[in-house]
Coordinates of C-alpha atoms and ligand atoms in Angstrom, one line a residue:
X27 CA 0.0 0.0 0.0
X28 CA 1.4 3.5 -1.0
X29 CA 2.7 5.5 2.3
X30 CA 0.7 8.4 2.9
X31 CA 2.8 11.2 2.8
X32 CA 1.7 12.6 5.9
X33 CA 2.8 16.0 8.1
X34 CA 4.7 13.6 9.9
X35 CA 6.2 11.8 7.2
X36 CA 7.0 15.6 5.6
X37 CA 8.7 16.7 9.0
X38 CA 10.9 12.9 9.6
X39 CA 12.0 13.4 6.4
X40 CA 13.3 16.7 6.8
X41 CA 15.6 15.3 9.4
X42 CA 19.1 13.7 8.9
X43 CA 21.8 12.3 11.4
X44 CA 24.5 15.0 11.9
X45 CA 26.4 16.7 15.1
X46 CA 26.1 15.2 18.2
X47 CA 25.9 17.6 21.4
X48 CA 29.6 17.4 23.4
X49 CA 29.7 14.8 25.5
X50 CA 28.3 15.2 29.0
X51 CA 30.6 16.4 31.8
X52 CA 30.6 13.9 34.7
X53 CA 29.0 16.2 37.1
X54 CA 26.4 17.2 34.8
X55 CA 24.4 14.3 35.5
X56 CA 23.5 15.8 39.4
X57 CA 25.8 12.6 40.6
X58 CA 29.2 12.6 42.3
X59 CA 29.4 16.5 43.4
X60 CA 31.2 16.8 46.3
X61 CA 29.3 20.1 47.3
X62 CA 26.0 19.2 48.7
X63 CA 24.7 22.5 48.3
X64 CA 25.8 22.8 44.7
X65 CA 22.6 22.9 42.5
X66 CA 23.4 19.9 39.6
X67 CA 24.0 20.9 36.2
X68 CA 21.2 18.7 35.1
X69 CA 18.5 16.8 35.6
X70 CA 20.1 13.3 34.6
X71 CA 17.7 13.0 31.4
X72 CA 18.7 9.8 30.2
X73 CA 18.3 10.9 27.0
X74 CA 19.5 15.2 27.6
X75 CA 21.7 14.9 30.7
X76 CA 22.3 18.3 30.9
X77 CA 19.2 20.2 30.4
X78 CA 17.6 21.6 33.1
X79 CA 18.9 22.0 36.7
X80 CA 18.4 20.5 40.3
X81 CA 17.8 22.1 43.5
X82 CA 14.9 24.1 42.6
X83 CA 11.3 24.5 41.0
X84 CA 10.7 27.2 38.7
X85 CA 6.9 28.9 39.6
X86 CA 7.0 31.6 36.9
X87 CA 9.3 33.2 34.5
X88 CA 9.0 37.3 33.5
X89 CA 10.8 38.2 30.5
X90 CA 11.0 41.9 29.4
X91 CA 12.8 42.1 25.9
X92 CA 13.2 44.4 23.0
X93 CA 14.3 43.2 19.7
X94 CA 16.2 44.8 16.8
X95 CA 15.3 42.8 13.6
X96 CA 18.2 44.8 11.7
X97 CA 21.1 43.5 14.3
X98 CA 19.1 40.3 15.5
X99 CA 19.8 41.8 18.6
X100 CA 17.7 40.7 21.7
X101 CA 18.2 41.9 25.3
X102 CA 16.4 42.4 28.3
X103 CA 15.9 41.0 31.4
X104 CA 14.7 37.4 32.6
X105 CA 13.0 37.3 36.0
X106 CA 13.4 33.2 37.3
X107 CA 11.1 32.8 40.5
X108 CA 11.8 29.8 42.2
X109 CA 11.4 27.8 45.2
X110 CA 14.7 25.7 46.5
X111 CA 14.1 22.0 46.7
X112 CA 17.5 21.8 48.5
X113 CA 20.0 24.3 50.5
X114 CA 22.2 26.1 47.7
X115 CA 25.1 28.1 48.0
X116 CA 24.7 27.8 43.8
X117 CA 22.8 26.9 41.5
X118 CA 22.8 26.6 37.5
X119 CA 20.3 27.5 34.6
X120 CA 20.9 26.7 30.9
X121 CA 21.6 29.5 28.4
X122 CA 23.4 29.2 25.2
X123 CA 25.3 32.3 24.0
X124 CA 24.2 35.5 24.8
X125 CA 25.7 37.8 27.4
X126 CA 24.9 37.8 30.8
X127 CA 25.7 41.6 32.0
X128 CA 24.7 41.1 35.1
X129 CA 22.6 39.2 38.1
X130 CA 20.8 39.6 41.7
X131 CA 19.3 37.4 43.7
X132 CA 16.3 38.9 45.9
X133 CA 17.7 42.1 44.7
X134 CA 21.4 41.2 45.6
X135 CA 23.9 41.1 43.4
X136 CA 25.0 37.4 42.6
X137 CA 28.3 36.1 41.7
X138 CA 28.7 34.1 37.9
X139 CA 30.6 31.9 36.0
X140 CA 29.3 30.3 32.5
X141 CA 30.7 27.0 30.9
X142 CA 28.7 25.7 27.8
X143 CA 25.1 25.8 28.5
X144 CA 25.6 26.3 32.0
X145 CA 25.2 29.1 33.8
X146 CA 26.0 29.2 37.6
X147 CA 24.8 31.8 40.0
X148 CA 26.4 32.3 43.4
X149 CA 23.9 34.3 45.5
X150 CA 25.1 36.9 48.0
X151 CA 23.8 34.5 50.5
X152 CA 22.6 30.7 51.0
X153 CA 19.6 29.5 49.8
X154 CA 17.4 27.6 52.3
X155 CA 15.7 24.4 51.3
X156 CA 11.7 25.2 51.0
X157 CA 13.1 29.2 50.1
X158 CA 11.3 30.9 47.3
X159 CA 13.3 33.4 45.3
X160 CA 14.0 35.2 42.5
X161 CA 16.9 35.4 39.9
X162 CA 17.2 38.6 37.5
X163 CA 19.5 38.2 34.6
X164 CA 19.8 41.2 33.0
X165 CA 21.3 40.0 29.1
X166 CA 21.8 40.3 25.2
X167 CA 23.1 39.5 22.1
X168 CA 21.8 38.1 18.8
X169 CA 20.7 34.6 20.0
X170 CA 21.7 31.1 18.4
X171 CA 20.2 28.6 16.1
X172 CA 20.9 25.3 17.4
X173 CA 21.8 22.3 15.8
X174 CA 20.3 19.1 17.7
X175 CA 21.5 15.6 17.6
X176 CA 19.0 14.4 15.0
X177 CA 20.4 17.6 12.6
X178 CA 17.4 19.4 13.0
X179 CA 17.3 23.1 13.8
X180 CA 15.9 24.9 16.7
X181 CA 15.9 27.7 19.4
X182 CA 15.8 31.4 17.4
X183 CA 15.7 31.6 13.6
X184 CA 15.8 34.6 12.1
X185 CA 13.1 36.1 9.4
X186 CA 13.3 38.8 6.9
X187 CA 11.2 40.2 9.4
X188 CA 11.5 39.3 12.5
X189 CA 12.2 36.4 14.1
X190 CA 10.7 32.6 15.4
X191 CA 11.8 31.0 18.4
X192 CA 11.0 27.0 18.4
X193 CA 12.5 25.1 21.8
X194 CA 12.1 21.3 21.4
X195 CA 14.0 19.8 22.7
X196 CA 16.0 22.1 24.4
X197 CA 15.9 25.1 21.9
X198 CA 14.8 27.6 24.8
X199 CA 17.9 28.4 26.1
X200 CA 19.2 30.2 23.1
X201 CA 16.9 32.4 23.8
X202 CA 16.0 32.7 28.2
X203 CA 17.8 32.0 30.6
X204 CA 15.9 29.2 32.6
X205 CA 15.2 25.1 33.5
X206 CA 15.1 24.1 30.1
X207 CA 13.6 20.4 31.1
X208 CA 10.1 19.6 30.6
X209 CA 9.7 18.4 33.9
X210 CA 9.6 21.9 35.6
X211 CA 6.6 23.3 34.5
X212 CA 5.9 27.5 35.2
X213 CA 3.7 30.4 34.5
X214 CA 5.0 32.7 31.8
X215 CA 5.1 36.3 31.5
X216 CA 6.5 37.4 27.9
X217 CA 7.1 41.2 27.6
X218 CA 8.5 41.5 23.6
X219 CA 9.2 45.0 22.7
X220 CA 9.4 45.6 18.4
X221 CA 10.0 48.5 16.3
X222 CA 5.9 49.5 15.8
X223 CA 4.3 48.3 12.6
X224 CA 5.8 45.2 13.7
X225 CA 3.9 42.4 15.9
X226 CA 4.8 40.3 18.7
X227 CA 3.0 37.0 19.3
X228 CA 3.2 34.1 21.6
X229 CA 1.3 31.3 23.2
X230 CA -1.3 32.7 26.4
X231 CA -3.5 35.7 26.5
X232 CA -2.6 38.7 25.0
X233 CA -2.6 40.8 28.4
X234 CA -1.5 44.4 26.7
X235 CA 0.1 46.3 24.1
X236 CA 1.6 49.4 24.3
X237 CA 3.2 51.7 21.9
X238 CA 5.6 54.5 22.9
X239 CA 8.6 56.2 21.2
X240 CA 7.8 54.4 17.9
X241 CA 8.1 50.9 19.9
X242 CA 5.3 48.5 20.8
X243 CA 5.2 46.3 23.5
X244 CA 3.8 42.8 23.5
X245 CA 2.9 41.1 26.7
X246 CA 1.6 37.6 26.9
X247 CA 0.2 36.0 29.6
X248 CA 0.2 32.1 30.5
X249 CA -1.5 31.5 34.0
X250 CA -1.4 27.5 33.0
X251 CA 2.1 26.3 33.7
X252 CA 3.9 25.9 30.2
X253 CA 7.0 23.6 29.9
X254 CA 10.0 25.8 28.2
X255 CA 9.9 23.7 24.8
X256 CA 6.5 24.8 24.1
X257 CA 7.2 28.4 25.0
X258 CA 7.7 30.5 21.1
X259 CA 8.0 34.0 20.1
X260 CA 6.8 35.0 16.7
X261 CA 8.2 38.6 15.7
X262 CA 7.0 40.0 12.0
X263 CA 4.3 41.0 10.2
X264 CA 0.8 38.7 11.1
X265 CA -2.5 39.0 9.9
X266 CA -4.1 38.9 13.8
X267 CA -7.4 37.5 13.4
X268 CA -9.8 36.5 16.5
X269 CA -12.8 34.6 16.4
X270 CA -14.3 31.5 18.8
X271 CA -15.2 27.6 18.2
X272 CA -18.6 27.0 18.2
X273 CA -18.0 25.0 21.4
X274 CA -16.7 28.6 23.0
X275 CA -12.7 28.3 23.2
X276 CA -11.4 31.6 21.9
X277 CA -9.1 31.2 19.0
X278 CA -6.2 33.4 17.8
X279 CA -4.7 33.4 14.4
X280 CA -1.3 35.3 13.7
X281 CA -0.6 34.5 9.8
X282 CA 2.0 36.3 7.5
X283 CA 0.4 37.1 4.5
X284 CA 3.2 35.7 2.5
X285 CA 2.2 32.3 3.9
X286 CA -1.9 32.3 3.8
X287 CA -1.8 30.5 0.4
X288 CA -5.2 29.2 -0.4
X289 CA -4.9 25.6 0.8
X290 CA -3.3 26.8 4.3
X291 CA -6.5 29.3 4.4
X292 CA -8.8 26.9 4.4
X293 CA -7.0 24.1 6.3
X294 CA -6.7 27.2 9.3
X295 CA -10.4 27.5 8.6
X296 CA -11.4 24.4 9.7
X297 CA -9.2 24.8 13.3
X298 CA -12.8 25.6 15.3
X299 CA -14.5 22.2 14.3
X300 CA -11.1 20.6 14.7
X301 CA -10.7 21.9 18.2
X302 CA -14.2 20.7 19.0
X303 CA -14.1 17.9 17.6
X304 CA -10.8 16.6 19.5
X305 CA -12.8 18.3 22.7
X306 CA -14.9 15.7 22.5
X307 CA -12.5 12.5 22.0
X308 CA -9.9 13.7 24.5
X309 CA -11.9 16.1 27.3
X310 CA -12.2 19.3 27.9
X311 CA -9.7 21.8 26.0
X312 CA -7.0 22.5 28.7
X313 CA -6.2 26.2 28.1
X314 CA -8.0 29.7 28.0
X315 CA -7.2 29.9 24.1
X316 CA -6.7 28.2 20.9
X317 CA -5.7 29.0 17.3
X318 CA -2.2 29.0 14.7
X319 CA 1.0 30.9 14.5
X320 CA 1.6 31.0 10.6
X321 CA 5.2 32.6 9.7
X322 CA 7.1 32.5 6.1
X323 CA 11.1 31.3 6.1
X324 CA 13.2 30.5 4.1
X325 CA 12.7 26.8 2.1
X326 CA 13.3 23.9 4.3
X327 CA 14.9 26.1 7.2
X328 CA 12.6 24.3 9.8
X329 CA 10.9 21.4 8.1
X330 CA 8.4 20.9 10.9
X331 CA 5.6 22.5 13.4
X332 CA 5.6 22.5 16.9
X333 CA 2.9 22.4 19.5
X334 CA 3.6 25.5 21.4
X335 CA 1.3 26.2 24.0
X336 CA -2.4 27.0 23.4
X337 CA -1.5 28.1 19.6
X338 CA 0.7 25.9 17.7
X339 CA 3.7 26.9 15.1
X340 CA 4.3 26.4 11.4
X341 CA 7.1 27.9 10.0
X342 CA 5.4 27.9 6.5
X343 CA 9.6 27.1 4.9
X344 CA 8.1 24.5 2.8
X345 CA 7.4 23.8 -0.7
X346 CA 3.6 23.0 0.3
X347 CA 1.0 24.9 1.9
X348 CA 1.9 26.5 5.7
X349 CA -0.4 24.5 7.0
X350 CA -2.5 21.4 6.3
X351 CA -5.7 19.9 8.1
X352 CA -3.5 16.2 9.2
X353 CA -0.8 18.8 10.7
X354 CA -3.1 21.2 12.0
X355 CA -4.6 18.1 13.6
X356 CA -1.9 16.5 15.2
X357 CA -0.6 19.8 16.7
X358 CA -3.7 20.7 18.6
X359 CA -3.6 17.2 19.6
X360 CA -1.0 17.6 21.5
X361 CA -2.6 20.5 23.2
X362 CA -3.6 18.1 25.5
X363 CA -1.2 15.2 25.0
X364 CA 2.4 17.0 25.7
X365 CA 1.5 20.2 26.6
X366 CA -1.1 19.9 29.0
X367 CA 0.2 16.0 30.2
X368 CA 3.9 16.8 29.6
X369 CA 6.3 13.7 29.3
X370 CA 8.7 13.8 32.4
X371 CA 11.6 13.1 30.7
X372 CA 12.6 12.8 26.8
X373 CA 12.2 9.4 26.4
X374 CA 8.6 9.6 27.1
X375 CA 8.2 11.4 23.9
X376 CA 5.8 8.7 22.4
X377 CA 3.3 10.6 25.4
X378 CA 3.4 13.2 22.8
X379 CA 4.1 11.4 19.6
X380 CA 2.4 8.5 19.5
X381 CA -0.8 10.4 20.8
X382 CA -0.4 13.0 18.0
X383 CA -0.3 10.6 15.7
X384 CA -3.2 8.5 16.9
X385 CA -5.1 11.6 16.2
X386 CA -4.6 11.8 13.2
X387 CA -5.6 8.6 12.0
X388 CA -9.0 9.0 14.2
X389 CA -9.4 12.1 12.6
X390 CA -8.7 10.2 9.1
X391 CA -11.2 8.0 9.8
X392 CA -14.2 10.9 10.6
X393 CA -13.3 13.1 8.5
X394 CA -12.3 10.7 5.3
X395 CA -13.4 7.2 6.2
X396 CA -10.2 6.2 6.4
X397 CA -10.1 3.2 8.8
X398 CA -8.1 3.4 11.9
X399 CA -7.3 -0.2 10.6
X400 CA -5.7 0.8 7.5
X401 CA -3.7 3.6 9.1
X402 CA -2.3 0.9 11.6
X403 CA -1.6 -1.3 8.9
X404 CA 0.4 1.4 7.1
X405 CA 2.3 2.3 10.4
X406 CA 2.7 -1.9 11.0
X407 CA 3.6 -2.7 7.3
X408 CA 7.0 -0.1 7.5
X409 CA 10.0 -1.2 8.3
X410 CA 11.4 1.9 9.9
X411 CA 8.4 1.7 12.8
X412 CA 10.3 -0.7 14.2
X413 CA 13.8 0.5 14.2
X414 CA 13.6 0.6 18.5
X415 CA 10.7 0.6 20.7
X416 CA 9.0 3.9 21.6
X417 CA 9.5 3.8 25.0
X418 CA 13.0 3.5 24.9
X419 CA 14.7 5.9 22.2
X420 CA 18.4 4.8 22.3
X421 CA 19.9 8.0 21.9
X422 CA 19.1 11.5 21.8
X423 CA 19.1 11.6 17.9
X424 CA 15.8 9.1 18.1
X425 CA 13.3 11.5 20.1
X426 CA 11.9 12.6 17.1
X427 CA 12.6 9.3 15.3
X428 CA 9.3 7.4 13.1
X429 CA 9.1 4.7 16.2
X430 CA 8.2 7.3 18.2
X431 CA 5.4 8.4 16.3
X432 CA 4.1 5.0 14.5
X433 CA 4.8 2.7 17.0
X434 CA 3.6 4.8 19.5
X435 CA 0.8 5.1 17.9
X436 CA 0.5 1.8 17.2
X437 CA 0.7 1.3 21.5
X438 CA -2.7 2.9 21.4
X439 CA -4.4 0.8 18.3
X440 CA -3.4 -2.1 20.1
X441 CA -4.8 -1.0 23.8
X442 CA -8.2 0.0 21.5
X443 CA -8.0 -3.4 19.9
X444 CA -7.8 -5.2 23.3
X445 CA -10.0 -2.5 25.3
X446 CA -12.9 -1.9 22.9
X447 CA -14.1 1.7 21.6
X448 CA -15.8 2.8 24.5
X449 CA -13.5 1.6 27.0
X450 CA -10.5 3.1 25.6
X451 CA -12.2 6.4 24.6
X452 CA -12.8 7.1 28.2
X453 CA -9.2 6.1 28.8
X454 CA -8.2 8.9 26.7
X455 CA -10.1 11.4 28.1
X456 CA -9.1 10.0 31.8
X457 CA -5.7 10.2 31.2
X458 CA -5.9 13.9 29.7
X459 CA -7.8 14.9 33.4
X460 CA -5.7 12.6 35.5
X461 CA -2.5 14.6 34.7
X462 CA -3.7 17.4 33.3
X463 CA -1.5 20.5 33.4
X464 CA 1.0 18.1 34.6
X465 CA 3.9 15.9 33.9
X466 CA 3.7 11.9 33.3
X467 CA 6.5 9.3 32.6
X468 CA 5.6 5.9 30.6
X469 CA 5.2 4.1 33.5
X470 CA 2.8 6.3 35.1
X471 CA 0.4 5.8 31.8
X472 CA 1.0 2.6 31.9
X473 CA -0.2 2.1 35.9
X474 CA -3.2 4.3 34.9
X475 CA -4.2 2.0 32.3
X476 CA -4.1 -0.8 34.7
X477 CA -5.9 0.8 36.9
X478 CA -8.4 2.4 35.3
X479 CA -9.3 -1.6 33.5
X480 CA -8.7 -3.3 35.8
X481 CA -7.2 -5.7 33.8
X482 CA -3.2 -7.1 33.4
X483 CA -2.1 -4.9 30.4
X484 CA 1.6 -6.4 30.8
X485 CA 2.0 -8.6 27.6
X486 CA 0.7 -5.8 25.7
X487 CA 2.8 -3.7 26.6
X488 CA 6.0 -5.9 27.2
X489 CA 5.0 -6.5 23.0
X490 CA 4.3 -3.1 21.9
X491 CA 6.0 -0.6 24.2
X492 CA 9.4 -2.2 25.0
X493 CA 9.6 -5.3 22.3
X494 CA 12.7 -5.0 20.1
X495 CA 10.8 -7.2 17.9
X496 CA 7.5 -6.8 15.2
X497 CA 5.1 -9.0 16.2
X498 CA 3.6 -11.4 13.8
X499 CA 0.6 -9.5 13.2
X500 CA -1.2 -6.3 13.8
Ligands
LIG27 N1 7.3 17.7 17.9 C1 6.9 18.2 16.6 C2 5.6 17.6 16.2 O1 5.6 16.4 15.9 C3 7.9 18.0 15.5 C4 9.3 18.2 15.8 C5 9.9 19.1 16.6 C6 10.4 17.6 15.2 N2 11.3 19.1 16.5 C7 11.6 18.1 15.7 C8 10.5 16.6 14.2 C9 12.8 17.7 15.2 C10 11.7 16.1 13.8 C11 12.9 16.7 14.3 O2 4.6 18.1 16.3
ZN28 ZN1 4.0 15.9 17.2

């Protein structure tokens, strides 16, 4: 049978092996330092060692930045509130480039020292375990594109514009200081400041603009706690249209008019019965507000979207339309599978993945009379589904890796198969309120499923989560 060539299949393909991140200090891992009050330099990702930090738990994040789009210049200040899981005398958060000019702690100037991603604050005085405070970074400079281990790009691309900031996996420090791990989940304040004519937009509420001394401010508002992947800034010129689902959830489109081709016009005009439609096979829609960032860079620059919090990306770089319905689909999918129920580390991606792409063959099936059967069989049938199971990408070039998606997927055809329709659809939608706004690891979805069946799910899963093997048959 002839492959569908999906989103999905669009964005893998993009993708090639290429640079692999420097190899991980010993004491980034959080192991082995001989100061006990030394925050680690990661979390011990099995996957990312590196990213994010121990010893504390972000609550919110306020940036304040302006941006030049002749100099690619950004600057500003990043406000990190916190609360200290353990006593520090320091404690690290990830930024890549840029140039730290200077930061406090509570107000008090803090001691620094960067190496790599890593940048270590020394406050004036201890932190107490149970403490809440607050690090200022005041910084600039024209921030990075990253290269990731797969060779696909992220963190802050520039436009002839403006600019797009995309952080999976760990994109977001190019551009904030912060705990770039998906596990520490925070409220967001985003303060973007661009020459006026030009807009800022961002995932949250748009709380106020404001323009003074031919500059507008931007501020954007997420009350829900937003991992820092899914946290973008879209700096241009958008077509800001607003409008509501007939089910009620507010929607915001920002499209460049250089990318609302007709096909991506009427794919983004079918997000409202989308949105209500996955409403009612996943639960309630998690956030205040829905709807599509729609940008235009240069050809193949990207070579995917991205599921930034309540309003998803698409770079609009390729030779197709900006946006499709399957696409559009599988990123407001994840709406509530990876951004509301964010995996806890990176090798749960197939939370978010194999989710996604479960979407979109249910949304195949309504919308085309596509079978769910015949999308399985497609996922089953090719060989690179089975290169490693989902649950266990070897390395960190395989988060985004077809196993993840396809098998993942095919994790939830098989749990449907051996459940029933009704029984699994309530599963879905359980497991959305269960964690919602929260984090989950594999084996918490896989305890949920047992007991929310009551039944012994192990040889399913032992098979189709963590089998090397294909089985004999779908
Ligand atoms: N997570 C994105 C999605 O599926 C896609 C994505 C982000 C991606 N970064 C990537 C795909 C890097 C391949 C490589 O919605
Ligand atoms: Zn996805």
């Amino acid at each position: 049978m002839p492959r569908p060539r999906t989103a999905r299949a669009r964005r893998i393909a993009a993708v090639c092996l290429a640079a692999v991140l420097p190899a991980c200090l010993p004491s980034c891992s959080g192991g082995g330092s001989p100061d006990p009050t030394a925050g680690a330099a990661g979390l011990g990702d099995r996957l990312f060692p590196r990213a994010g930090n121990g010893g504390y738990d972000v609550t919110h994040y306020g940036l304040d930045l302006s941006y030049d789009p002749g100099s690619g210049r950004l600057a500003g200040t990043a406000v990190v509130s916190a609360t200290a899981t353990q006593d520090l005398t320091r404690l690290n958060l990830d930024l890549a480039g840029m140039t730290v000019a200077r930061v406090s702690v509570d107000g008090r100037t803090a001691r620094t020292s960067r190496a790599g991603t890593e940048l270590t604050v020394r406050p004036a005085s201890p932190l107490h375990r149970g403490a809440r405070f607050a690090v200022t970074v005041a910084y600039g400079g024209v921030p990075r594109l990253l290269t990731d281990p797969d060779g696909s790009h992220e963190g802050w691309f520039r436009t002839d514009d403006g600019a797009l900031a995309l952080g999976e996996p760990v994109g977001s420090m190019a551009w904030f200081p912060g705990n770039d791990h998906p596990s520490d989940k925070a409220a967001f304040d985003l303060t973007v400041s661009v020459p006026a004519g030009l807009t800022a937009v961002s995932g949250g509420e748009l709380a106020s603009t404001r323009t003074a001394g031919g500059r507008t401010s931007f501020h954007w508002r997420s009350t829900a706690p937003v991992a820092t992947y899914l946290v973008t800034a879209g700096i241009g010129h958008y077509t800001v249209t607003r409008s509501r689902t007939p089910g009620g959830v507010p929607l915001l489109k920002a499209v460049d008019p250089r990318a609302a081709d007709a096909a991506t016009t009427a794919a983004l005009g079918r997000l409202p019965e989308i949105l209500d439609w996955e409403t009612a096979r996943f639960g309630p829609y998690p956030f205040g507000s829905s709807g599509a960032i729609v940008d235009h860079l240069p050809r193949g620059s990207v070579g995917y979207a991205l599921e930034t919090q309540n309003r998803p990306v698409f770079p609009g770089d390729g030779d197709g339309p900006a946006v499709d319905v399957t696409s559009l689909v599988h990123e407001l999918a994840h709406q509530w599978f990876g951004d509301s129920v964010t995996p806890r580390s990176w090798q749960d991606m197939w939370l978010n993945e194999g989710f996604a792409t479960y979407a979109e063959w249910l949304w195949q099936q309504h919308d085309t009379g596509v079978p769910l059967s015949r999308s399985a069989a497609g996922a089953f049938a090719d060989p690179a589904t089975w290169s490693f199971p989902p649950a266990a990408p070897p390395t960190a070039a395989d988060v985004s890796a077809p196993p993840v998606y396809a098998r993942g997927a095919l994790v939830l055809y098989e749990l449907h198969q051996a459940l029933g329709g009704t029984v699994f659809d309530r599963l879905l939608r359980g497991w959305s309120a269960a964690r919602s706004h929260g984090n989950a690891s594999t084996a918490d979805f896989t305890a949920y499923c047992a007991r929310f069946t009551g039944r012994d799910l192990t040889p399913l899963f032992a098979t189709w989560l963590y089998g090397s093997a294909r089985p004999a048959r779908l």
